[in-house]
């Protein structure tokens, strides 16, 4: 018994060499099987990366735009009709201690057109609004061309166009004229400037903005604001929000709707997260299909290599060593696919983010999770073929060929 041979143990290097040799013998099949894993991993990494890049861009936009902008608009009365904000509301809001800036717009019953020859019904979805001089600073929007209203131009027939309004009117320069008309008649207004997009107030993008006094003098504006924009210190947003309705309309605060525009961006981020979950599910399905492909490849490999298995067993290889050999091949096959998928997913993320103007972000946990999923799939896919190979008796395996 003392001279009984003891099976040699396979070291880590031996296992890798044996596993690589098994894969090198069937390169085409290995590539096709690894492709399924790569597609699944690339899908999951790209989905997480694109979602993370979009969220990072959104967070940067929120940091730039600020979350301290509140708006107050008229709601509905008890009788179901539209309420009306007092004309003194903007001035009342300025008296709130933490408030740093206040601007307002008021809807004007008028339309803006390139010429007076165009029918009034053709509005192109552009609203005419009266605007206070402080509006631009409150929204922190810049002019793309020309100038904003000031104390002099706000009293005369001048207009500043939102970004979409200028595009719909086909105006790419300042100094031209547009026809603004309403029930009391109309007249030509000189285009003073064109604004950049107002991300927190998209309604401004689709508006033609005239001075508060000019709107009353030339267009019959009644002086009642329809939207009040205010900014306060970040720490006091909640307190200002609690008192804003009562300040805007002390007699009927229930008829005032107060909102924070940045909430819409945060809600969109949550919706994007839900959509990301759906895409991750699709990526998981692709990964599962890839795992099935690996398992199928390994089962076929066992059937084709019965003579090799029998020969190794006859030369002294234990069942555990045979099992370890085929499990190593499965793990290596999955690892190749997983590595290719990680690289492909990161490349897709970077390309898409750069195309959208986002900062490319691929979370480290996504890469770690992808590699862990790859190893899990490789283990699950190779376990049955490895056990089947280990159970083959040497004589049966050699006689089968």
Tab-separated table of C-alpha atoms in Angstrom:
chain	number	residue	atom	x	y	z
A	1	UNK	CA	0.000	0.000	0.000
A	2	UNK	CA	2.906	2.315	0.625
A	3	UNK	CA	3.983	2.111	-3.032
A	4	UNK	CA	0.486	2.877	-4.422
A	5	UNK	CA	0.760	5.731	-6.933
A	6	UNK	CA	-0.819	9.022	-5.904
A	7	UNK	CA	-2.503	11.125	-8.631
A	8	UNK	CA	-0.609	14.334	-9.346
A	9	UNK	CA	-2.410	17.502	-8.452
A	10	UNK	CA	-3.118	20.111	-11.120
A	11	UNK	CA	-1.857	23.546	-10.199
A	12	UNK	CA	-3.546	26.745	-11.281
A	13	UNK	CA	-1.149	27.122	-14.205
A	14	UNK	CA	-1.809	23.534	-15.301
A	15	UNK	CA	-5.566	24.103	-15.217
A	16	UNK	CA	-5.239	27.244	-17.351
A	17	UNK	CA	-2.994	25.518	-19.887
A	18	UNK	CA	-5.344	22.548	-20.192
A	19	UNK	CA	-8.342	24.871	-20.517
A	20	UNK	CA	-6.658	27.030	-23.178
A	21	UNK	CA	-5.609	23.969	-25.166
A	22	UNK	CA	-9.202	22.744	-25.277
A	23	UNK	CA	-10.401	26.117	-26.579
A	24	UNK	CA	-7.612	26.519	-29.142
A	25	UNK	CA	-8.632	23.242	-30.780
A	26	UNK	CA	-12.044	24.724	-31.758
A	27	UNK	CA	-11.530	28.460	-32.423
A	28	UNK	CA	-14.591	29.055	-34.611
A	29	UNK	CA	-16.978	27.462	-32.140
A	30	UNK	CA	-15.339	29.311	-29.259
A	31	UNK	CA	-15.739	32.689	-30.993
A	32	UNK	CA	-19.397	32.098	-31.797
A	33	UNK	CA	-20.173	30.918	-28.263
A	34	UNK	CA	-18.282	33.818	-26.683
A	35	UNK	CA	-20.186	36.217	-28.947
A	36	UNK	CA	-23.455	35.415	-27.178
A	37	UNK	CA	-21.915	36.243	-23.807
A	38	UNK	CA	-20.322	39.388	-25.246
A	39	UNK	CA	-23.650	40.665	-26.595
A	40	UNK	CA	-25.396	40.160	-23.267
A	41	UNK	CA	-22.611	41.791	-21.219
A	42	UNK	CA	-22.222	44.656	-23.725
A	43	UNK	CA	-25.945	45.334	-23.564
A	44	UNK	CA	-25.975	45.486	-19.783
A	45	UNK	CA	-22.836	47.625	-19.532
A	46	UNK	CA	-24.040	50.002	-22.253
A	47	UNK	CA	-27.480	50.379	-20.695
A	48	UNK	CA	-26.023	51.146	-17.265
A	49	UNK	CA	-23.342	53.389	-18.755
A	50	UNK	CA	-25.728	55.393	-20.945
A	51	UNK	CA	-28.181	55.775	-18.072
A	52	UNK	CA	-25.401	56.884	-15.714
A	53	UNK	CA	-24.050	59.321	-18.297
A	54	UNK	CA	-27.501	60.826	-18.778
A	55	UNK	CA	-27.995	61.168	-15.037
A	56	UNK	CA	-24.586	62.758	-14.616
A	57	UNK	CA	-25.454	65.267	-17.321
A	58	UNK	CA	-28.769	65.941	-15.597
A	59	UNK	CA	-27.056	66.477	-12.237
A	60	UNK	CA	-24.614	68.890	-13.812
A	61	UNK	CA	-27.476	70.755	-15.453
A	62	UNK	CA	-29.304	70.958	-12.141
A	63	UNK	CA	-26.154	72.271	-10.482
A	64	UNK	CA	-25.827	74.864	-13.220
A	65	UNK	CA	-29.497	75.867	-13.364
A	66	UNK	CA	-30.133	75.577	-9.642
A	67	UNK	CA	-33.039	73.993	-7.800
A	68	UNK	CA	-34.111	77.216	-6.090
A	69	UNK	CA	-36.469	78.472	-8.790
A	70	UNK	CA	-40.164	78.488	-7.891
A	71	UNK	CA	-43.120	79.479	-10.052
A	72	UNK	CA	-46.571	80.701	-9.087
A	73	UNK	CA	-49.460	80.435	-11.535
A	74	UNK	CA	-53.210	81.005	-11.277
A	75	UNK	CA	-55.206	77.893	-10.499
A	76	UNK	CA	-58.961	77.365	-10.651
A	77	UNK	CA	-61.601	79.124	-8.601
A	78	UNK	CA	-64.262	77.326	-6.588
A	79	UNK	CA	-66.607	77.707	-9.562
A	80	UNK	CA	-64.208	76.036	-11.991
A	81	UNK	CA	-63.138	79.177	-13.852
A	82	UNK	CA	-59.540	80.282	-14.219
A	83	UNK	CA	-58.299	82.412	-11.348
A	84	UNK	CA	-56.447	85.699	-11.769
A	85	UNK	CA	-53.303	86.833	-9.997
A	86	UNK	CA	-53.249	90.391	-8.605
A	87	UNK	CA	-51.218	92.922	-10.567
A	88	UNK	CA	-49.235	93.710	-7.419
A	89	UNK	CA	-48.163	90.086	-6.913
A	90	UNK	CA	-44.576	90.422	-8.268
A	91	UNK	CA	-43.893	93.369	-5.998
A	92	UNK	CA	-45.322	91.490	-3.007
A	93	UNK	CA	-43.077	88.494	-3.703
A	94	UNK	CA	-40.011	90.775	-3.725
A	95	UNK	CA	-40.733	91.599	-0.083
A	96	UNK	CA	-40.139	88.006	1.053
A	97	UNK	CA	-36.829	88.115	2.914
A	98	UNK	CA	-34.879	85.204	1.336
A	99	UNK	CA	-36.063	86.030	-2.220
A	100	UNK	CA	-33.174	87.201	-4.392
A	101	UNK	CA	-34.849	87.728	-7.798
A	102	UNK	CA	-38.407	87.978	-9.164
A	103	UNK	CA	-39.634	88.036	-12.766
A	104	UNK	CA	-43.068	87.708	-14.276
A	105	UNK	CA	-44.854	87.116	-17.565
A	106	UNK	CA	-48.424	87.887	-18.507
A	107	UNK	CA	-50.427	86.330	-21.321
A	108	UNK	CA	-51.429	88.783	-24.046
A	109	UNK	CA	-54.405	88.196	-26.336
A	110	UNK	CA	-52.413	88.620	-29.524
A	111	UNK	CA	-50.557	86.687	-32.197
A	112	UNK	CA	-47.132	87.226	-33.754
A	113	UNK	CA	-46.548	86.773	-37.493
A	114	UNK	CA	-43.878	87.570	-40.028
A	115	UNK	CA	-46.227	89.960	-41.854
A	116	UNK	CA	-49.755	91.283	-41.483
A	117	UNK	CA	-50.651	89.320	-44.634
A	118	UNK	CA	-50.549	86.018	-42.761
A	119	UNK	CA	-53.936	84.996	-41.264
A	120	UNK	CA	-54.293	85.381	-37.495
A	121	UNK	CA	-55.074	81.669	-37.197
A	122	UNK	CA	-51.534	80.780	-38.271
A	123	UNK	CA	-49.797	81.226	-34.908
A	124	UNK	CA	-47.140	78.498	-35.212
A	125	UNK	CA	-47.798	77.771	-31.516
A	126	UNK	CA	-46.096	81.010	-30.443
A	127	UNK	CA	-47.543	82.880	-27.451
A	128	UNK	CA	-47.247	86.635	-26.992
A	129	UNK	CA	-46.388	87.531	-23.412
A	130	UNK	CA	-45.641	90.658	-21.456
A	131	UNK	CA	-42.386	90.358	-19.508
A	132	UNK	CA	-40.787	92.264	-16.674
A	133	UNK	CA	-37.243	93.513	-17.065
A	134	UNK	CA	-36.057	91.208	-14.253
A	135	UNK	CA	-37.310	88.038	-15.981
A	136	UNK	CA	-34.073	87.175	-17.772
A	137	UNK	CA	-31.938	87.471	-14.643
A	138	UNK	CA	-34.402	85.429	-12.606
A	139	UNK	CA	-34.394	82.575	-15.124
A	140	UNK	CA	-30.622	82.920	-15.636
A	141	UNK	CA	-31.062	82.734	-19.399
A	142	UNK	CA	-28.728	84.438	-21.850
A	143	UNK	CA	-29.411	86.084	-25.185
A	144	UNK	CA	-28.112	84.261	-28.232
A	145	UNK	CA	-28.306	87.401	-30.374
A	146	UNK	CA	-29.189	91.003	-29.680
A	147	UNK	CA	-30.222	92.391	-26.293
A	148	UNK	CA	-32.862	91.870	-23.617
A	149	UNK	CA	-35.445	94.456	-22.627
A	150	UNK	CA	-34.370	97.360	-20.438
A	151	UNK	CA	-36.030	100.413	-18.954
A	152	UNK	CA	-35.971	102.255	-22.277
A	153	UNK	CA	-37.007	99.536	-24.752
A	154	UNK	CA	-39.628	98.009	-22.456
A	155	UNK	CA	-41.903	101.023	-23.078
A	156	UNK	CA	-41.749	100.875	-26.864
A	157	UNK	CA	-42.759	98.326	-29.550
A	158	UNK	CA	-39.806	95.996	-29.254
A	159	UNK	CA	-39.907	92.199	-28.895
A	160	UNK	CA	-37.496	89.507	-27.756
A	161	UNK	CA	-38.087	86.043	-29.195
A	162	UNK	CA	-37.606	82.710	-27.462
A	163	UNK	CA	-35.337	80.202	-29.187
A	164	UNK	CA	-38.171	78.123	-30.659
A	165	UNK	CA	-40.240	81.174	-31.542
A	166	UNK	CA	-37.389	82.618	-33.608
A	167	UNK	CA	-36.938	79.289	-35.379
A	168	UNK	CA	-40.633	78.948	-36.184
A	169	UNK	CA	-40.799	82.499	-37.498
A	170	UNK	CA	-37.669	81.954	-39.575
A	171	UNK	CA	-35.825	84.876	-38.022
A	172	UNK	CA	-32.093	84.409	-37.585
A	173	UNK	CA	-31.113	88.036	-36.996
A	174	UNK	CA	-32.179	91.016	-34.894
A	175	UNK	CA	-33.330	94.364	-36.221
A	176	UNK	CA	-36.109	92.887	-38.352
A	177	UNK	CA	-39.789	93.400	-37.686
A	178	UNK	CA	-42.735	91.138	-36.898
A	179	UNK	CA	-46.437	91.883	-36.857
A	180	UNK	CA	-48.151	91.495	-33.496
A	181	UNK	CA	-51.887	91.915	-33.562
A	182	UNK	CA	-54.845	91.341	-31.265
A	183	UNK	CA	-58.530	92.224	-30.922
A	184	UNK	CA	-57.693	95.931	-30.585
A	185	UNK	CA	-55.564	95.993	-33.733
A	186	UNK	CA	-51.903	95.382	-34.413
A	187	UNK	CA	-48.620	96.982	-35.316
A	188	UNK	CA	-45.044	96.241	-36.229
A	189	UNK	CA	-42.598	95.353	-33.463
A	190	UNK	CA	-38.819	95.453	-33.845
A	191	UNK	CA	-36.945	92.281	-32.915
A	192	UNK	CA	-34.474	93.298	-30.215
A	193	UNK	CA	-32.988	89.905	-29.441
A	194	UNK	CA	-33.262	86.115	-29.472
A	195	UNK	CA	-32.864	84.058	-26.302
A	196	UNK	CA	-30.979	80.869	-25.675
A	197	UNK	CA	-33.088	77.875	-24.546
A	198	UNK	CA	-34.616	78.285	-21.081
A	199	UNK	CA	-34.307	74.758	-19.703
A	200	UNK	CA	-36.317	75.408	-16.543
A	201	UNK	CA	-38.976	77.445	-18.348
A	202	UNK	CA	-39.597	75.867	-21.779
A	203	UNK	CA	-42.703	78.018	-22.216
A	204	UNK	CA	-40.364	81.001	-22.688
A	205	UNK	CA	-38.773	79.284	-25.693
A	206	UNK	CA	-42.122	79.377	-27.507
A	207	UNK	CA	-42.928	83.012	-26.645
A	208	UNK	CA	-42.581	86.467	-28.120
A	209	UNK	CA	-41.809	88.720	-25.140
A	210	UNK	CA	-42.675	92.412	-25.090
A	211	UNK	CA	-42.160	94.939	-22.313
A	212	UNK	CA	-44.742	95.110	-19.525
A	213	UNK	CA	-45.604	98.757	-20.254
A	214	UNK	CA	-45.492	98.297	-24.030
A	215	UNK	CA	-47.908	95.355	-23.812
A	216	UNK	CA	-50.412	97.526	-21.937
A	217	UNK	CA	-49.964	100.515	-24.241
A	218	UNK	CA	-50.061	98.785	-27.639
A	219	UNK	CA	-51.724	95.381	-27.106
A	220	UNK	CA	-54.348	95.967	-24.410
A	221	UNK	CA	-52.595	93.880	-21.733
A	222	UNK	CA	-54.559	94.048	-18.459
A	223	UNK	CA	-51.503	93.946	-16.181
A	224	UNK	CA	-52.298	90.623	-14.452
A	225	UNK	CA	-49.316	88.228	-14.388
A	226	UNK	CA	-49.906	84.632	-15.423
A	227	UNK	CA	-46.569	83.248	-14.195
A	228	UNK	CA	-44.305	84.585	-11.470
A	229	UNK	CA	-40.752	83.250	-11.279
A	230	UNK	CA	-38.704	83.732	-8.127
A	231	UNK	CA	-35.351	82.597	-6.845
A	232	UNK	CA	-34.325	82.421	-3.224
A	233	UNK	CA	-31.401	81.038	-1.276
A	234	UNK	CA	-31.053	77.257	-1.468
A	235	UNK	CA	-31.596	76.817	2.244
A	236	UNK	CA	-34.881	78.728	2.239
A	237	UNK	CA	-36.644	77.204	-0.790
A	238	UNK	CA	-38.990	75.155	1.386
A	239	UNK	CA	-39.902	78.120	3.601
A	240	UNK	CA	-40.512	80.396	0.623
A	241	UNK	CA	-42.629	77.734	-1.023
A	242	UNK	CA	-44.837	77.555	2.064
A	243	UNK	CA	-45.612	81.290	2.050
A	244	UNK	CA	-45.523	82.023	-1.687
A	245	UNK	CA	-49.210	81.355	-2.407
A	246	UNK	CA	-50.365	83.496	0.525
A	247	UNK	CA	-48.041	86.290	-0.580
A	248	UNK	CA	-49.108	86.221	-4.227
A	249	UNK	CA	-52.832	86.247	-3.451
A	250	UNK	CA	-53.515	86.886	0.251
A	251	UNK	CA	-57.306	86.752	-0.208
A	252	UNK	CA	-57.404	83.468	-2.109
A	253	UNK	CA	-54.131	81.533	-1.669
A	254	UNK	CA	-55.932	78.323	-2.653
A	255	UNK	CA	-56.217	79.723	-6.184
A	256	UNK	CA	-52.428	79.829	-6.633
A	257	UNK	CA	-50.413	76.885	-7.956
A	258	UNK	CA	-46.804	76.798	-6.752
A	259	UNK	CA	-44.275	74.483	-8.367
A	260	UNK	CA	-40.535	73.959	-8.669
A	261	UNK	CA	-39.413	73.450	-12.315
A	262	UNK	CA	-36.395	71.379	-11.306
A	263	UNK	CA	-38.799	68.713	-10.008
A	264	UNK	CA	-39.672	67.925	-13.622
A	265	UNK	CA	-36.031	67.154	-14.399
A	266	UNK	CA	-35.754	64.933	-11.332
A	267	UNK	CA	-38.967	63.132	-12.304
A	268	UNK	CA	-37.542	62.535	-15.751
A	269	UNK	CA	-34.442	61.004	-14.161
A	270	UNK	CA	-36.703	58.618	-12.215
A	271	UNK	CA	-38.534	57.699	-15.423
A	272	UNK	CA	-35.216	57.079	-17.154
A	273	UNK	CA	-34.289	54.776	-14.261
A	274	UNK	CA	-37.438	52.721	-14.796
A	275	UNK	CA	-36.685	52.445	-18.508
A	276	UNK	CA	-33.136	51.402	-17.658
A	277	UNK	CA	-34.538	48.540	-15.588
A	278	UNK	CA	-36.473	47.298	-18.609
A	279	UNK	CA	-33.390	47.401	-20.830
A	280	UNK	CA	-31.356	45.619	-18.173
A	281	UNK	CA	-33.947	42.856	-18.258
A	282	UNK	CA	-33.447	42.534	-22.014
A	283	UNK	CA	-29.680	42.423	-21.471
A	284	UNK	CA	-30.124	39.678	-18.875
A	285	UNK	CA	-32.153	37.657	-21.380
A	286	UNK	CA	-29.378	38.053	-23.956
A	287	UNK	CA	-26.844	36.974	-21.340
A	288	UNK	CA	-28.943	33.935	-20.482
A	289	UNK	CA	-29.121	32.982	-24.156
A	290	UNK	CA	-25.346	33.343	-24.332
A	291	UNK	CA	-24.997	31.059	-21.316
A	292	UNK	CA	-27.146	28.449	-22.996
A	293	UNK	CA	-24.860	28.688	-26.024
A	294	UNK	CA	-21.813	28.085	-23.844
A	295	UNK	CA	-23.475	25.089	-22.188
A	296	UNK	CA	-24.388	23.680	-25.584
A	297	UNK	CA	-20.817	24.107	-26.808
A	298	UNK	CA	-19.424	22.347	-23.747
A	299	UNK	CA	-21.880	19.430	-24.003
A	300	UNK	CA	-20.947	18.910	-27.654
A	301	UNK	CA	-17.285	19.167	-26.693
A	302	UNK	CA	-17.732	16.371	-24.149
A	303	UNK	CA	-19.420	14.157	-26.733
A	304	UNK	CA	-16.702	14.795	-29.325
A	305	UNK	CA	-13.806	14.338	-26.887
A	306	UNK	CA	-14.786	11.039	-25.247
A	307	UNK	CA	-11.626	9.388	-26.531
A	308	UNK	CA	-9.492	12.167	-25.033
A	309	UNK	CA	-11.356	11.834	-21.735
A	310	UNK	CA	-10.896	8.061	-21.730
A	311	UNK	CA	-7.201	8.385	-22.509
A	312	UNK	CA	-6.664	10.915	-19.710
A	313	UNK	CA	-8.504	8.685	-17.246
A	314	UNK	CA	-6.434	5.667	-18.351
A	315	UNK	CA	-3.242	7.658	-17.741
A	316	UNK	CA	-4.275	8.421	-14.175
A	317	UNK	CA	-6.401	11.585	-14.324
A	318	UNK	CA	-9.026	11.588	-11.590
A	319	UNK	CA	-12.663	12.458	-12.071
A	320	UNK	CA	-12.081	15.711	-10.219
A	321	UNK	CA	-9.280	16.676	-12.606
A	322	UNK	CA	-11.424	15.960	-15.664
A	323	UNK	CA	-14.278	17.884	-14.118
A	324	UNK	CA	-11.938	20.794	-13.353
A	325	UNK	CA	-10.600	20.782	-16.923
A	326	UNK	CA	-14.006	21.216	-18.545
A	327	UNK	CA	-15.156	23.702	-15.918
A	328	UNK	CA	-12.022	25.760	-16.598
A	329	UNK	CA	-12.768	25.720	-20.337
A	330	UNK	CA	-16.292	26.970	-19.681
A	331	UNK	CA	-15.061	29.749	-17.382
A	332	UNK	CA	-12.393	30.839	-19.852
A	333	UNK	CA	-14.885	30.816	-22.701
A	334	UNK	CA	-17.288	32.972	-20.698
A	335	UNK	CA	-14.443	35.236	-19.536
A	336	UNK	CA	-13.428	35.914	-23.144
A	337	UNK	CA	-16.986	36.841	-24.014
A	338	UNK	CA	-17.378	38.914	-20.858
A	339	UNK	CA	-14.171	40.879	-21.448
A	340	UNK	CA	-15.162	41.576	-25.038
A	341	UNK	CA	-18.628	42.615	-23.849
A	342	UNK	CA	-17.227	45.015	-21.241
A	343	UNK	CA	-14.987	46.689	-23.823
A	344	UNK	CA	-17.794	46.859	-26.375
A	345	UNK	CA	-20.301	48.195	-23.827
A	346	UNK	CA	-17.876	50.864	-22.614
A	347	UNK	CA	-17.151	51.896	-26.207
A	348	UNK	CA	-20.853	52.157	-27.017
A	349	UNK	CA	-21.410	54.220	-23.867
A	350	UNK	CA	-18.574	56.601	-24.695
A	351	UNK	CA	-19.691	56.994	-28.307
A	352	UNK	CA	-23.323	57.632	-27.433
A	353	UNK	CA	-22.464	60.026	-24.594
A	354	UNK	CA	-20.109	62.062	-26.771
A	355	UNK	CA	-22.740	62.187	-29.515
A	356	UNK	CA	-25.303	63.537	-27.031
A	357	UNK	CA	-22.807	65.876	-25.405
A	358	UNK	CA	-22.922	63.999	-22.079
A	359	UNK	CA	-19.978	63.154	-19.847
A	360	UNK	CA	-19.159	59.444	-20.443
A	361	UNK	CA	-19.690	57.529	-17.193
A	362	UNK	CA	-19.408	53.774	-16.659
A	363	UNK	CA	-19.788	52.933	-12.945
A	364	UNK	CA	-17.172	50.645	-11.483
A	365	UNK	CA	-19.864	48.459	-9.950
A	366	UNK	CA	-21.267	47.850	-13.432
A	367	UNK	CA	-17.930	46.526	-14.655
A	368	UNK	CA	-17.499	44.397	-11.535
A	369	UNK	CA	-21.053	43.127	-11.820
A	370	UNK	CA	-20.538	42.262	-15.478
A	371	UNK	CA	-17.448	40.206	-14.691
A	372	UNK	CA	-19.214	38.500	-11.782
A	373	UNK	CA	-22.177	37.686	-14.031
A	374	UNK	CA	-19.759	36.274	-16.602
A	375	UNK	CA	-18.155	33.946	-14.065
A	376	UNK	CA	-21.565	32.889	-12.743
A	377	UNK	CA	-22.782	32.089	-16.254
A	378	UNK	CA	-19.566	30.211	-17.035
A	379	UNK	CA	-19.847	28.141	-13.868
A	380	UNK	CA	-23.521	27.350	-14.416
A	381	UNK	CA	-23.009	26.549	-18.098
A	382	UNK	CA	-19.990	24.315	-17.535
A	383	UNK	CA	-21.082	22.461	-14.435
A	384	UNK	CA	-23.262	19.829	-16.115
A	385	UNK	CA	-20.873	19.102	-19.031
A	386	UNK	CA	-17.959	18.857	-16.584
A	387	UNK	CA	-19.815	16.394	-14.371
A	388	UNK	CA	-20.876	14.394	-17.414
A	389	UNK	CA	-17.287	14.197	-18.633
A	390	UNK	CA	-16.072	13.128	-15.190
A	391	UNK	CA	-18.621	10.278	-15.037
A	392	UNK	CA	-17.439	8.642	-18.268
A	393	UNK	CA	-15.609	5.351	-17.486
A	394	UNK	CA	-12.252	5.081	-19.292
A	395	UNK	CA	-13.128	1.806	-21.038
A	396	UNK	CA	-16.490	3.116	-22.282
A	397	UNK	CA	-14.958	6.365	-23.512
A	398	UNK	CA	-12.191	4.576	-25.428
A	399	UNK	CA	-14.561	1.954	-26.872
A	400	UNK	CA	-16.956	4.625	-28.151
A	401	UNK	CA	-14.534	5.692	-30.841
